[in-house]
Amino acid sequence: MTRILFLCVANSARSQMAEGLARDLLPGRCCVGCQALRGRKSHRLRRR
């Protein structure tokens, strides 16, 4: 299975939005995740 990892400097929004879009556009076709280059809490409304 293909794996996709979106990276963002602080993981505040961009990588989480990209992760959500990829999960919606490619359901069951790949494993999607996001990660911060520097530690910071994820937004409270982030979808999993």
Tab-separated table of N, CA and C in Angstrom:
chain	number	residue	atom	x	y	z
A	1	MET	N	0.849	-1.182	0.000
A	1	MET	CA	0.000	0.000	0.000
A	1	MET	C	0.893	1.244	0.000
A	2	THR	N	0.517	2.216	-0.770
A	2	THR	CA	1.251	3.475	-0.841
A	2	THR	C	1.037	4.273	0.435
A	3	ARG	N	2.116	4.874	0.934
A	3	ARG	CA	2.019	5.733	2.119
A	3	ARG	C	2.379	7.157	1.742
A	4	ILE	N	1.592	8.111	2.239
A	4	ILE	CA	1.824	9.532	1.983
A	4	ILE	C	1.943	10.236	3.324
A	5	LEU	N	2.994	11.040	3.483
A	5	LEU	CA	3.193	11.820	4.698
A	5	LEU	C	3.332	13.282	4.315
A	6	PHE	N	2.456	14.125	4.854
A	6	PHE	CA	2.523	15.565	4.628
A	6	PHE	C	3.268	16.194	5.793
A	7	LEU	N	4.248	17.035	5.475
A	7	LEU	CA	5.045	17.706	6.504
A	7	LEU	C	4.748	19.193	6.511
A	8	CYS	N	4.752	19.766	7.701
A	8	CYS	CA	4.526	21.194	7.894
A	8	CYS	C	5.466	21.644	9.006
A	9	VAL	N	5.884	22.888	8.991
A	9	VAL	CA	6.831	23.375	9.996
A	9	VAL	C	6.272	23.200	11.402
A	10	ALA	N	5.062	23.656	11.666
A	10	ALA	CA	4.509	23.571	13.025
A	10	ALA	C	3.262	22.692	13.113
A	11	ASN	N	2.817	22.128	11.991
A	11	ASN	CA	1.638	21.252	11.950
A	11	ASN	C	0.381	21.950	12.458
A	12	SER	N	0.282	23.249	12.177
A	12	SER	CA	-0.857	24.006	12.682
A	12	SER	C	-2.095	23.879	11.800
A	13	ALA	N	-1.918	23.748	10.489
A	13	ALA	CA	-3.109	23.641	9.632
A	13	ALA	C	-2.831	23.008	8.284
A	14	ARG	N	-1.775	23.436	7.587
A	14	ARG	CA	-1.585	23.028	6.185
A	14	ARG	C	-1.472	21.524	6.005
A	15	SER	N	-0.630	20.874	6.778
A	15	SER	CA	-0.465	19.425	6.585
A	15	SER	C	-1.720	18.669	7.003
A	16	GLN	N	-2.440	19.195	7.985
A	16	GLN	CA	-3.682	18.550	8.416
A	16	GLN	C	-4.764	18.676	7.355
A	17	MET	N	-4.824	19.829	6.685
A	17	MET	CA	-5.791	19.998	5.602
A	17	MET	C	-5.440	19.088	4.440
A	18	ALA	N	-4.151	18.996	4.107
A	18	ALA	CA	-3.717	18.115	3.026
A	18	ALA	C	-4.033	16.658	3.363
A	19	GLU	N	-3.817	16.271	4.613
A	19	GLU	CA	-4.133	14.905	5.044
A	19	GLU	C	-5.626	14.616	4.871
A	20	GLY	N	-6.468	15.536	5.312
A	20	GLY	CA	-7.915	15.358	5.198
A	20	GLY	C	-8.368	15.263	3.752
A	21	LEU	N	-7.811	16.111	2.884
A	21	LEU	CA	-8.162	16.060	1.462
A	21	LEU	C	-7.736	14.735	0.839
A	22	ALA	N	-6.530	14.283	1.159
A	22	ALA	CA	-6.044	13.018	0.597
A	22	ALA	C	-6.898	11.850	1.072
A	23	ARG	N	-7.293	11.866	2.345
A	23	ARG	CA	-8.147	10.784	2.855
A	23	ARG	C	-9.500	10.768	2.132
A	24	ASP	N	-10.042	11.956	1.833
A	24	ASP	CA	-11.329	12.043	1.146
A	24	ASP	C	-11.218	11.671	-0.333
A	25	LEU	N	-10.122	12.085	-0.978
A	25	LEU	CA	-9.964	11.857	-2.409
A	25	LEU	C	-9.443	10.457	-2.750
A	26	LEU	N	-8.733	9.828	-1.804
A	26	LEU	CA	-8.117	8.520	-2.069
A	26	LEU	C	-8.518	7.488	-1.012
A	27	PRO	N	-9.800	7.329	-0.731
A	27	PRO	CA	-10.202	6.412	0.343
A	27	PRO	C	-9.783	4.967	0.066
A	28	GLY	N	-9.073	4.383	1.016
A	28	GLY	CA	-8.668	3.000	0.921
A	28	GLY	C	-7.547	2.706	-0.058
A	29	ARG	N	-7.067	3.723	-0.769
A	29	ARG	CA	-6.009	3.510	-1.766
A	29	ARG	C	-4.625	3.779	-1.224
A	30	CYS	N	-4.537	4.469	-0.080
A	30	CYS	CA	-3.231	4.763	0.491
A	30	CYS	C	-3.371	5.050	1.983
A	31	CYS	N	-2.250	5.009	2.663
A	31	CYS	CA	-2.181	5.327	4.095
A	31	CYS	C	-1.666	6.763	4.196
A	32	VAL	N	-2.424	7.655	4.820
A	32	VAL	CA	-2.099	9.083	4.851
A	32	VAL	C	-1.837	9.537	6.282
A	33	GLY	N	-0.853	10.418	6.456
A	33	GLY	CA	-0.559	10.971	7.771
A	33	GLY	C	0.038	12.359	7.635
A	34	CYS	N	0.154	13.057	8.756
A	34	CYS	CA	0.803	14.363	8.756
A	34	CYS	C	1.701	14.453	9.985
A	35	GLN	N	2.715	15.287	9.885
A	35	GLN	CA	3.700	15.398	10.952
A	35	GLN	C	4.284	16.799	10.957
A	36	ALA	N	4.693	17.259	12.135
A	36	ALA	CA	5.338	18.565	12.274
A	36	ALA	C	6.848	18.407	12.259
A	37	LEU	N	7.536	19.392	11.691
A	37	LEU	CA	8.994	19.406	11.769
A	37	LEU	C	9.438	19.905	13.139
A	38	ARG	N	8.632	20.753	13.747
A	38	ARG	CA	8.865	21.224	15.117
A	38	ARG	C	7.628	20.909	15.934
A	39	GLY	N	7.821	20.572	17.188
A	39	GLY	CA	6.696	20.198	18.040
A	39	GLY	C	5.707	21.321	18.272
A	40	ARG	N	4.439	20.992	18.156
A	40	ARG	CA	3.345	21.914	18.439
A	40	ARG	C	2.070	21.095	18.475
A	41	LYS	N	1.168	21.450	19.346
A	41	LYS	CA	-0.088	20.705	19.459
A	41	LYS	C	-0.938	20.861	18.215
A	42	SER	N	-1.639	19.794	17.851
A	42	SER	CA	-2.557	19.841	16.720
A	42	SER	C	-3.799	20.650	17.089
A	43	HIS	N	-4.451	21.176	16.085
A	43	HIS	CA	-5.680	21.920	16.306
A	43	HIS	C	-6.743	20.990	16.879
A	44	ARG	N	-7.579	21.490	17.765
A	44	ARG	CA	-8.566	20.663	18.458
A	44	ARG	C	-9.642	20.103	17.529
A	45	LEU	N	-9.833	20.686	16.347
A	45	LEU	CA	-10.856	20.217	15.422
A	45	LEU	C	-10.298	19.283	14.348
A	46	ARG	N	-9.061	18.876	14.473
A	46	ARG	CA	-8.439	18.017	13.474
A	46	ARG	C	-9.192	16.691	13.331
A	47	ARG	N	-9.442	16.301	12.082
A	47	ARG	CA	-10.101	15.030	11.780
A	47	ARG	C	-9.091	13.901	11.789
A	48	ARG	N	-9.518	12.744	12.233
A	48	ARG	CA	-8.669	11.542	12.175
A	48	ARG	C	-9.321	10.526	11.316
